[in-house]
C-alpha cells in the first residue's frame, strides 16, 4: 500500500477520479468527492445512479475500480475491507446487514473497537432502550426501524469516525425517519462525519451540510444545503425523482 | 459450517474420516497406541493435515469458482484413498473394541454393544462442546457471523481470512475424531469413507445448508435412523436415510432449519 500523504489532514475522505465497473459496464465515471471531519454530506440520485456502488468502493468491497480513495490523508489503495473498517470507516448497508444467527447484543459487540471515541455498550443501550429490551432476541426479529438503529449503533460502538449510510430512511415510518435524523445530528456534534445516500430529498435537507447529485455515475452538481433547499423542485425534476 | 465460512464444498471429509480411522489402526499396529491416546492424538494430527491442506491448496482456489473447490476436494479424496490403498492395500485392518467397553446390552427389542452406547454418548458430548463454543464464546460469534455473511463481517473489521485456516483444520480434526470413534465398530479400510460422504450430504440436505443447529440435529436423526433401522430392517437402514431425505425435501425444501431464501 502506498503511504502517500495528501494535502488534507484529519479524518477527511477524499475520492478523486473514481470510476467503477461491473464487467464491461461502467457505473461510476470520474467522481470527485470530499467529506471533511464532522461534515454530513449526502449523495442523491435516482435508482441505479451508482450510489451503492460508490459506498461499496469506499469500503473496498467493490474492487473493479480506478482512481483513488484516500482517508485520513492516506491512499487506501488495495486495502482490504476489514482494514478500512479498522481505520475508522463504518458501513451501514442498504439491507442494514443485521445477522439473524446473532442476538441483538452480539450484533452490537461483534466488530472490534477501533477508535478512542467508541460508544460503550451502556451508552448504546441508554440511547436506544429498545435494543436493551430486546438484547437476547435474534437480530432480525427487530422491526425495520430497530434494525436500522442497531446497524448505526453497531458502527458507533466500534468507534468509526466516518459513517457510510445507505438509504437509512427507506421504508421506515416518518417518526422513525425523524429519530434517525436526530441521531445523525447528534453524532455530527461528536465530530463524526457522515456520507449519506438518500432518495428522500426532504429528509436529506434536514440533516446535511452539503449535497452531491449523482446521475448515471457522474457527479452532476455539488451544492451547499441552502441552494439545495432553494432549488429542490428543479433538482428533483432534473433527477427524474 | 465449513461451506459457509469458506464457500468450500468439502467432500474430502469422507477421506478424513477414513484417514482418522486408518491412522488410529496403524498407530495401534505399529506402536501399540491405545484407543484412548489415539482419541487425542489423531484429531491433533488431522488438525495439522487440515491446516496444511488449507494453506497449500484450498487458499488459492478460494478465489476461483466454487466448482473448482468441489473438484479439488473430490480429487483430493480420490487421491488420498488411492494413496492409502497403495500403501496399505485394500484389506481391512482390525481395530478391537477398547478394553472395558466390550459386551452388549439390550434396549427393548434392540441390542446394542456397550461401545456403541459409549460412542453415541461421546459424540453427543463433542456436539455439546462444539455447540457451547459456537454460541457462548467470541470465537464462536465470529464463526457464526462469517458463516452467515463473510463479506459483511469483513466490512465490520473482522479479518475473516485469519479464521479460515483454523476453522478448516478444526473441521478436518472432527472428521478424524469421528473416524477414530468408528474404528472399533467396523472394518477399517481405504473405502470406509465413501458412505460417509452420502451421510454428510444427507445431513446437509436434512438440516439445511449453513444451519449449525440443523447440522447437529440432522446428524443425530440420521444416526438414530441408521442405528435403529439396522436393528429392524438390517441393510435397509441406509435406504431409510434416503426416505428421510426425500420427506424433508418434499415438505421443507430449505431443510429442517434452513432459511427459506437460502434454498
Ligand atoms: N452486481 C452487479 N452486477 C452488474 N451490474 C450491477 C450490479 N450491481 C449493480 N449493478 C448496476 O450498476 C448500476 C449502479 O447500481 P447501484 O446499486 O450502485 O445503484 P444505486 O444508486 O445504489 O441504486 P438504488 O437507488 O436502486 O439503490 C445499476 O445500473 C445497476 O444495474
Ligand atoms: Mg443502492
Coordinates of C-alpha atoms and ligand atoms in Angstrom, one line a residue:
Chain A
X1 CA 0.0 0.0 0.0
X2 CA 1.3 3.4 -0.9
X3 CA 1.6 5.7 2.1
X4 CA 1.0 8.9 0.2
X5 CA 0.1 11.8 2.4
X6 CA -2.3 14.2 0.7
X7 CA -2.8 17.8 1.5
X8 CA -5.8 17.1 3.5
X9 CA -5.3 16.5 7.2
X10 CA -7.6 14.9 9.9
X11 CA -10.2 12.3 9.1
X12 CA -11.1 13.5 5.6
X13 CA -12.5 11.2 3.0
X14 CA -11.4 12.2 -0.5
X15 CA -12.3 10.5 -3.7
X16 CA -10.6 11.6 -6.8
X17 CA -11.3 10.4 -10.3
X18 CA -13.1 7.4 -9.0
X19 CA -14.6 5.1 -11.7
X20 CA -16.2 1.7 -11.2
X21 CA -17.2 -1.1 -13.5
X22 CA -19.3 -4.3 -13.4
X23 CA -17.5 -6.2 -16.2
X24 CA -17.8 -4.0 -19.2
X25 CA -20.4 -1.7 -17.8
X26 CA -19.1 1.5 -16.4
X27 CA -21.3 2.6 -13.5
X28 CA -19.2 5.4 -12.0
X29 CA -17.2 8.0 -14.0
X30 CA -14.5 10.2 -12.6
X31 CA -16.2 11.0 -9.3
X32 CA -14.5 13.7 -7.1
X33 CA -16.0 14.0 -3.7
X34 CA -14.8 15.0 -0.2
X35 CA -16.2 14.6 3.3
X36 CA -14.5 16.8 5.9
X37 CA -14.3 15.9 9.6
X38 CA -17.7 16.4 11.3
X39 CA -19.4 17.1 8.0
X40 CA -22.7 15.4 6.9
X41 CA -22.7 15.1 3.1
X42 CA -25.4 13.4 1.0
X43 CA -25.3 11.6 -2.2
X44 CA -28.6 12.0 -4.1
X45 CA -29.6 10.2 -7.2
X46 CA -32.3 8.1 -8.7
X47 CA -32.3 4.3 -8.8
X48 CA -29.3 2.8 -10.5
X49 CA -27.3 6.0 -10.4
X50 CA -24.4 4.2 -8.7
X51 CA -24.8 5.3 -5.1
X52 CA -24.4 1.9 -3.5
X53 CA -21.5 1.1 -5.8
X54 CA -19.8 4.3 -4.6
X55 CA -20.1 3.3 -0.9
X56 CA -19.0 -0.2 -1.6
X57 CA -15.9 1.1 -3.4
X58 CA -15.0 3.3 -0.5
X59 CA -15.4 0.2 1.8
X60 CA -13.2 -1.8 -0.5
X61 CA -16.0 -4.3 -1.2
X62 CA -16.3 -3.4 -4.9
X63 CA -12.8 -4.0 -6.4
X64 CA -13.3 -3.2 -10.1
X65 CA -12.3 0.5 -9.7
X66 CA -9.9 3.1 -10.9
X67 CA -8.9 6.4 -9.3
X68 CA -8.2 7.0 -5.7
X69 CA -9.9 6.8 -2.3
X70 CA -8.0 8.4 0.5
X71 CA -8.8 8.5 4.1
X72 CA -7.0 10.3 6.9
X73 CA -4.6 11.6 4.4
X74 CA -3.6 8.1 3.2
X75 CA -4.4 6.5 -0.1
X76 CA -6.3 3.3 0.7
X77 CA -5.1 1.6 -2.5
X78 CA -5.9 -2.0 -2.3
X79 CA -6.5 -2.2 1.4
X80 CA -9.0 -4.9 2.4
X81 CA -12.4 -4.1 3.7
X82 CA -11.6 -5.2 7.3
X83 CA -8.5 -2.9 7.3
X84 CA -10.6 0.0 6.2
X85 CA -13.2 -0.7 8.8
X86 CA -10.5 -0.8 11.5
X87 CA -9.2 2.5 10.1
X88 CA -12.5 4.1 11.2
X89 CA -14.9 3.7 8.3
X90 CA -18.2 2.3 9.4
X91 CA -20.6 0.8 6.8
X92 CA -24.3 0.6 7.3
X93 CA -25.6 -1.3 4.2
X94 CA -28.9 -0.7 2.5
X95 CA -30.2 -4.0 3.8
X96 CA -29.0 -3.0 7.4
X97 CA -26.8 -6.1 7.5
X98 CA -28.1 -7.5 10.7
X99 CA -27.1 -11.1 11.4
X100 CA -30.0 -13.5 12.0
X101 CA -27.8 -16.0 13.7
X102 CA -26.5 -13.4 16.3
X103 CA -28.5 -11.9 19.1
X104 CA -29.1 -8.2 19.2
X105 CA -26.3 -7.9 21.8
X106 CA -23.9 -10.0 19.8
X107 CA -24.7 -8.0 16.6
X108 CA -23.6 -4.9 18.6
X109 CA -20.5 -6.5 20.1
X110 CA -19.2 -8.3 17.0
X111 CA -17.0 -5.6 15.4
X112 CA -13.7 -4.8 17.2
X113 CA -13.4 -1.5 18.9
X114 CA -11.2 0.7 16.7
X115 CA -11.5 4.3 17.8
X116 CA -10.9 6.1 21.1
X117 CA -14.3 7.7 20.9
X118 CA -16.1 4.4 20.6
X119 CA -19.5 4.3 22.4
X120 CA -19.7 1.8 25.2
X121 CA -22.5 -0.8 25.2
X122 CA -24.1 1.0 28.1
X123 CA -24.1 4.2 26.1
X124 CA -25.8 2.5 23.2
X125 CA -28.5 1.0 25.5
X126 CA -29.1 4.3 27.1
X127 CA -29.6 5.9 23.7
X128 CA -31.6 3.0 22.3
X129 CA -33.6 1.4 25.2
X130 CA -35.4 -0.9 22.8
X131 CA -32.1 -2.6 21.9
X132 CA -31.5 -3.3 25.6
X133 CA -35.0 -4.7 26.0
X134 CA -34.5 -7.0 23.0
X135 CA -30.8 -7.7 23.6
X136 CA -31.3 -11.5 23.7
X137 CA -33.5 -11.7 20.6
X138 CA -32.1 -12.8 17.2
X139 CA -31.1 -9.6 15.4
X140 CA -33.5 -10.0 12.6
X141 CA -36.5 -10.3 14.9
X142 CA -36.3 -6.5 15.3
X143 CA -38.5 -4.2 13.3
X144 CA -37.0 -2.4 10.2
X145 CA -36.5 0.8 12.2
X146 CA -35.0 -1.0 15.1
X147 CA -32.6 -2.9 12.8
X148 CA -31.6 0.4 11.3
X149 CA -30.8 1.8 14.8
X150 CA -28.9 -1.4 15.6
X151 CA -26.8 -1.1 12.4
X152 CA -25.9 2.5 13.2
X153 CA -25.3 1.8 16.9
X154 CA -23.0 -1.1 15.9
X155 CA -20.5 1.1 14.0
X156 CA -20.7 3.8 16.7
X157 CA -19.8 1.1 19.3
X158 CA -16.9 0.3 17.0
X159 CA -15.7 3.9 17.2
X160 CA -16.0 4.7 13.5
X161 CA -15.2 8.3 12.6
X162 CA -17.0 8.2 9.2
X163 CA -20.4 6.6 8.7
X164 CA -21.4 5.4 5.2
X165 CA -25.2 5.2 5.5
X166 CA -27.0 3.7 2.5
X167 CA -30.6 4.9 2.4
X168 CA -31.3 4.6 6.1
X169 CA -34.8 6.2 5.8
X170 CA -36.0 3.7 3.2
X171 CA -39.3 2.0 4.0
X172 CA -39.5 3.5 7.5
X173 CA -42.3 5.4 9.2
X174 CA -42.0 9.2 9.5
X175 CA -41.4 9.2 13.3
X176 CA -38.6 6.8 12.9
X177 CA -37.0 8.7 10.0
X178 CA -37.2 11.7 12.3
X179 CA -35.4 9.8 15.0
X180 CA -32.7 8.8 12.6
X181 CA -32.3 12.5 11.7
X182 CA -31.8 13.3 15.4
X183 CA -29.1 10.6 15.7
X184 CA -27.3 11.9 12.6
X185 CA -27.2 15.4 14.1
X186 CA -26.1 14.1 17.4
X187 CA -23.1 12.1 16.0
X188 CA -22.2 15.1 13.9
X189 CA -21.9 17.1 17.1
X190 CA -19.4 14.5 18.3
X191 CA -17.2 15.2 15.3
X192 CA -18.2 12.0 13.4
X193 CA -18.6 12.5 9.6
X194 CA -21.4 11.0 7.6
X195 CA -21.7 10.2 3.9
X196 CA -25.4 9.7 3.5
X197 CA -27.0 8.1 0.4
X198 CA -30.6 9.3 0.2
X199 CA -33.6 9.4 -2.2
X200 CA -35.7 11.2 0.4
X201 CA -34.7 14.7 -0.5
X202 CA -36.7 16.4 2.2
X203 CA -35.0 14.3 4.8
X204 CA -31.6 14.9 3.3
X205 CA -32.1 18.7 3.5
X206 CA -32.8 18.5 7.3
X207 CA -29.5 16.8 8.2
X208 CA -26.9 17.7 5.7
X209 CA -24.3 20.4 5.2
X210 CA -23.7 19.7 1.5
X211 CA -25.0 17.6 -1.3
X212 CA -23.7 15.8 -4.4
X213 CA -26.1 14.9 -7.1
X214 CA -25.3 11.7 -9.0
X215 CA -26.7 10.8 -12.4
X216 CA -25.6 7.8 -14.4
X217 CA -22.5 7.5 -12.4
X218 CA -21.4 11.2 -12.7
X219 CA -21.5 14.0 -10.2
X220 CA -23.6 16.5 -12.0
X221 CA -23.9 19.1 -9.2
X222 CA -22.4 19.8 -5.8
X223 CA -24.3 22.3 -3.6
X224 CA -24.5 23.6 -0.1
X225 CA -27.7 23.0 1.8
X226 CA -29.2 26.5 1.3
X227 CA -29.0 26.3 -2.5
X228 CA -30.2 22.7 -2.3
X229 CA -33.3 23.8 -0.5
X230 CA -34.0 26.7 -2.8
X231 CA -33.7 24.5 -5.9
X232 CA -35.3 21.4 -4.6
X233 CA -38.2 21.2 -7.1
X234 CA -36.0 21.9 -10.1
X235 CA -33.4 19.4 -9.0
X236 CA -36.0 16.7 -8.3
X237 CA -37.3 17.2 -11.8
X238 CA -33.8 17.1 -13.3
X239 CA -33.1 13.8 -11.5
X240 CA -36.4 12.5 -12.5
X241 CA -37.4 11.7 -9.0
Chain B
X1 CA -20.2 -24.9 8.6
X2 CA -17.1 -25.1 6.5
X3 CA -19.2 -24.5 3.5
X4 CA -20.5 -21.2 4.9
X5 CA -17.2 -19.9 6.3
X6 CA -15.2 -20.8 3.3
X7 CA -17.5 -21.3 0.4
X8 CA -15.8 -24.7 0.0
X9 CA -17.9 -27.8 -0.5
X10 CA -15.7 -30.2 1.4
X11 CA -16.3 -33.7 0.2
X12 CA -12.9 -34.6 1.5
X13 CA -14.4 -35.1 4.9
X14 CA -15.2 -38.7 4.0
X15 CA -11.5 -39.2 3.3
X16 CA -10.5 -37.5 6.5
X17 CA -12.9 -39.8 8.4
X18 CA -11.2 -42.8 6.8
X19 CA -7.7 -41.3 7.5
X20 CA -8.6 -40.8 11.1
X21 CA -9.5 -44.5 11.5
X22 CA -6.5 -45.6 9.4
X23 CA -4.1 -43.6 11.4
X24 CA -5.5 -45.0 14.6
X25 CA -5.3 -48.5 13.3
X26 CA -1.8 -48.1 12.0
X27 CA -0.6 -46.5 15.3
X28 CA -2.1 -49.4 17.2
X29 CA -0.4 -52.0 15.0
X30 CA 3.0 -50.3 14.8
X31 CA 3.3 -48.5 18.2
X32 CA 0.6 -50.1 20.3
X33 CA -1.0 -46.8 20.9
X34 CA -4.3 -47.4 22.8
X35 CA -7.7 -46.1 21.7
X36 CA -7.7 -43.5 24.4
X37 CA -4.5 -41.9 23.4
X38 CA -5.5 -42.1 19.7
X39 CA -8.7 -40.3 20.6
X40 CA -6.5 -37.3 21.5
X41 CA -3.5 -37.7 19.1
X42 CA -5.4 -38.4 15.9
X43 CA -7.5 -35.3 15.9
X44 CA -4.3 -33.2 16.5
X45 CA -2.6 -34.9 13.6
X46 CA -5.7 -34.3 11.4
X47 CA -5.8 -30.7 12.5
X48 CA -2.2 -30.3 11.2
X49 CA -3.1 -32.1 8.0
X50 CA -6.1 -29.8 7.6
X51 CA -4.1 -26.7 8.2
X52 CA -1.5 -27.8 5.6
X53 CA -4.2 -28.7 3.1
X54 CA -5.9 -25.4 3.5
X55 CA -2.6 -23.4 3.3
X56 CA -1.3 -25.3 0.3
X57 CA -4.3 -25.9 -1.8
X58 CA -7.6 -24.5 -0.8
X59 CA -6.4 -21.0 -0.1
X60 CA -5.6 -20.0 -3.6
X61 CA -8.6 -21.9 -5.0
X62 CA -11.0 -19.8 -2.9
X63 CA -10.6 -17.0 -5.4
X64 CA -11.9 -19.2 -8.2
X65 CA -15.3 -20.6 -9.0
X66 CA -16.8 -22.8 -6.2
X67 CA -16.9 -25.6 -8.8
X68 CA -13.1 -25.8 -8.7
X69 CA -13.2 -26.3 -4.9
X70 CA -15.7 -29.0 -5.4
X71 CA -13.4 -30.7 -7.9
X72 CA -10.4 -30.1 -5.8
X73 CA -11.8 -31.7 -2.6
X74 CA -13.3 -34.5 -4.7
X75 CA -9.9 -35.1 -6.4
X76 CA -8.2 -34.9 -3.1
X77 CA -10.5 -37.6 -1.8
X78 CA -9.7 -40.0 -4.6
X79 CA -6.0 -39.2 -4.3
X80 CA -6.0 -39.9 -0.5
X81 CA -8.0 -43.1 -0.9
X82 CA -5.6 -44.4 -3.7
X83 CA -2.6 -43.4 -1.7
X84 CA -3.8 -45.4 1.3
X85 CA -4.6 -48.3 -1.0
X86 CA -1.1 -48.4 -2.4
X87 CA 0.5 -48.1 1.0
X88 CA -1.7 -50.5 3.0
X89 CA -3.7 -52.4 0.4
X90 CA -7.5 -52.8 0.2
X91 CA -7.9 -55.3 3.0
X92 CA -9.2 -54.2 6.3
X93 CA -7.2 -53.6 9.4
X94 CA -8.7 -54.9 12.7
X95 CA -9.4 -52.4 15.5
X96 CA -10.5 -54.1 18.6
X97 CA -13.1 -52.6 20.9
X98 CA -11.1 -50.8 23.7
X99 CA -10.8 -52.7 27.0
X100 CA -13.7 -52.2 29.4
X101 CA -16.2 -51.3 26.7
X102 CA -16.9 -54.8 25.4
X103 CA -20.2 -56.6 25.8
X104 CA -23.8 -55.9 24.8
X105 CA -26.9 -54.7 26.4
X106 CA -30.5 -54.8 25.1
X107 CA -32.7 -51.8 25.0
X108 CA -36.3 -53.0 24.3
X109 CA -36.1 -55.1 21.2
X110 CA -32.8 -53.5 20.0
X111 CA -29.5 -54.9 21.2
X112 CA -26.6 -52.5 21.3
X113 CA -23.0 -53.0 22.2
X114 CA -21.6 -51.1 25.2
X115 CA -19.1 -49.5 22.8
X116 CA -21.9 -48.2 20.6
X117 CA -23.5 -46.5 23.6
X118 CA -20.2 -45.1 24.6
X119 CA -19.5 -43.8 21.1
X120 CA -23.0 -42.2 20.9
X121 CA -22.6 -40.5 24.3
X122 CA -19.1 -39.3 23.4
X123 CA -20.4 -37.9 20.1
X124 CA -23.2 -36.1 21.9
X125 CA -20.6 -34.7 24.3
X126 CA -18.5 -33.4 21.4
X127 CA -21.6 -31.9 19.8
X128 CA -22.5 -30.1 23.1
X129 CA -19.0 -28.8 23.5
X130 CA -18.8 -27.5 19.9
X131 CA -22.3 -26.1 20.4
X132 CA -21.2 -24.2 23.5
X133 CA -18.1 -22.9 21.9
X134 CA -20.2 -21.7 18.9
X135 CA -22.9 -20.0 21.0
X136 CA -21.1 -18.8 24.1
X137 CA -17.6 -17.6 23.0
X138 CA -16.4 -14.6 21.0
X139 CA -14.7 -17.0 18.5
X140 CA -18.0 -18.8 18.1
X141 CA -19.7 -15.5 17.4
X142 CA -17.2 -14.6 14.7
X143 CA -17.6 -18.0 13.1
X144 CA -21.3 -17.7 13.1
X145 CA -21.2 -14.2 11.7
X146 CA -18.7 -15.1 9.0
X147 CA -20.7 -18.2 8.1
X148 CA -23.8 -16.1 7.6
X149 CA -22.1 -13.4 5.6
X150 CA -18.4 -13.3 5.2
X151 CA -18.3 -10.1 3.2
X152 CA -20.4 -8.2 5.7
X153 CA -18.1 -9.4 8.5
X154 CA -15.1 -8.2 6.7
X155 CA -16.7 -4.8 6.2
X156 CA -17.2 -4.7 10.0
X157 CA -13.5 -5.0 10.7
X158 CA -13.2 -8.8 11.1
X159 CA -10.2 -10.4 9.5
X160 CA -12.2 -13.4 8.2
X161 CA -9.1 -14.8 6.4
X162 CA -7.3 -15.3 9.7
X163 CA -10.1 -17.6 11.0
X164 CA -10.4 -19.7 7.8
X165 CA -7.4 -21.9 8.4
X166 CA -8.0 -22.9 12.0
X167 CA -11.7 -23.4 11.4
X168 CA -10.9 -25.6 8.4
X169 CA -8.4 -27.6 10.4
X170 CA -10.9 -28.0 13.2
X171 CA -13.5 -29.4 10.7
X172 CA -10.9 -31.9 9.5
X173 CA -10.0 -32.8 13.1
X174 CA -13.6 -33.5 13.9
X175 CA -13.9 -35.8 10.8
X176 CA -10.7 -37.6 12.0
X177 CA -12.2 -37.9 15.5
X178 CA -15.3 -39.5 14.0
X179 CA -13.0 -42.0 12.2
X180 CA -11.3 -43.0 15.5
X181 CA -14.7 -43.4 17.2
X182 CA -16.0 -45.5 14.3
X183 CA -12.9 -47.7 14.0
X184 CA -13.9 -50.3 16.7
X185 CA -17.4 -50.7 15.2
X186 CA -16.5 -51.6 11.6
X187 CA -13.8 -52.7 9.2
X188 CA -11.1 -50.1 8.8
X189 CA -10.1 -49.8 5.1
X190 CA -9.5 -47.3 2.4
X191 CA -13.1 -47.3 1.2
X192 CA -14.8 -46.8 4.5
X193 CA -15.3 -43.1 3.9
X194 CA -17.4 -43.4 0.8
X195 CA -20.7 -43.9 2.6
X196 CA -19.8 -41.1 5.0
X197 CA -20.0 -38.6 2.1
X198 CA -23.5 -39.7 1.4
X199 CA -24.4 -39.4 5.0
X200 CA -22.8 -36.0 5.1
X201 CA -24.8 -35.0 2.1
X202 CA -27.9 -36.3 3.8
X203 CA -27.1 -34.3 6.9
X204 CA -26.7 -31.1 4.9
X205 CA -29.9 -31.6 3.0
X206 CA -31.9 -32.6 6.0
X207 CA -30.5 -29.9 8.3
X208 CA -30.4 -27.1 5.8
X209 CA -27.3 -25.6 4.3
X210 CA -25.4 -23.3 6.6
X211 CA -27.6 -24.0 9.6
X212 CA -25.4 -25.2 12.5
X213 CA -28.3 -26.3 14.7
X214 CA -29.7 -28.1 11.7
X215 CA -26.5 -30.0 11.2
X216 CA -26.3 -31.1 14.8
X217 CA -30.0 -32.2 14.9
X218 CA -29.9 -33.8 11.4
X219 CA -26.6 -35.7 12.4
X220 CA -28.4 -37.1 15.4
X221 CA -31.6 -38.0 13.4
X222 CA -29.5 -39.8 10.7
X223 CA -27.5 -41.6 13.4
X224 CA -30.8 -42.7 15.1
X225 CA -32.4 -43.9 11.9
X226 CA -29.3 -45.8 11.0
X227 CA -28.9 -47.5 14.4
X228 CA -32.5 -48.4 14.9
X229 CA -33.1 -49.2 11.3
X230 CA -30.2 -51.6 11.5
X231 CA -32.0 -53.5 14.3
X232 CA -35.3 -53.8 12.5
X233 CA -34.5 -53.9 8.8
X234 CA -30.8 -54.6 8.6
X235 CA -29.3 -53.3 5.3
X236 CA -32.4 -51.4 4.6
X237 CA -31.4 -48.7 7.1
X238 CA -29.4 -46.9 4.5
X239 CA -32.5 -46.7 2.3
X240 CA -34.3 -45.2 5.3
X241 CA -31.9 -42.3 5.3
X242 CA -32.8 -41.5 1.8
X243 CA -36.5 -41.8 2.6
X244 CA -35.9 -39.3 5.4
X245 CA -34.1 -37.1 3.0
X246 CA -36.9 -37.3 0.4
X247 CA -39.5 -36.4 3.1
X248 CA -37.6 -33.3 4.1
X249 CA -37.1 -32.2 0.5
X250 CA -40.8 -32.6 -0.1
X251 CA -42.0 -30.8 2.9
X252 CA -39.2 -28.4 3.9
X253 CA -37.2 -27.7 0.7
X254 CA -34.8 -25.5 2.6
X255 CA -34.1 -28.2 5.2
X256 CA -35.4 -28.5 8.7
X257 CA -33.6 -25.4 10.0
X258 CA -32.6 -23.8 6.7
X259 CA -33.7 -20.3 5.9
X260 CA -36.2 -20.3 3.0
X261 CA -34.1 -17.8 1.0
X262 CA -31.1 -20.0 1.3
X263 CA -32.8 -22.8 -0.6
Ligands
LIG1 N1 -23.7 -7.0 -9.1 C1 -24.0 -6.2 -10.2 N2 -23.7 -6.7 -11.5 C2 -23.9 -5.9 -12.6 N3 -24.4 -4.7 -12.5 C3 -24.7 -4.2 -11.3 C4 -24.5 -4.9 -10.1 N4 -24.9 -4.2 -9.1 C5 -25.4 -3.0 -9.6 N5 -25.3 -3.0 -10.9 C6 -25.6 -1.9 -11.8 O1 -24.8 -0.8 -11.5 C7 -25.6 0.4 -11.6 C8 -25.5 1.1 -10.2 O2 -26.1 0.3 -9.2 P1 -26.1 0.8 -7.7 O3 -26.7 -0.3 -6.9 O4 -24.8 1.3 -7.3 O5 -27.2 2.0 -7.8 P2 -27.9 2.8 -6.7 O6 -27.8 4.2 -7.0 O7 -27.5 2.4 -5.3 O8 -29.4 2.4 -6.9 P3 -30.6 2.2 -5.8 O9 -31.2 3.5 -5.6 O10 -31.6 1.3 -6.6 O11 -30.1 1.5 -4.6 C9 -27.0 0.0 -11.9 O12 -27.2 0.2 -13.3 C10 -27.1 -1.5 -11.6 O13 -27.9 -2.1 -12.5
LIG2 MG1 -28.4 1.4 -3.7

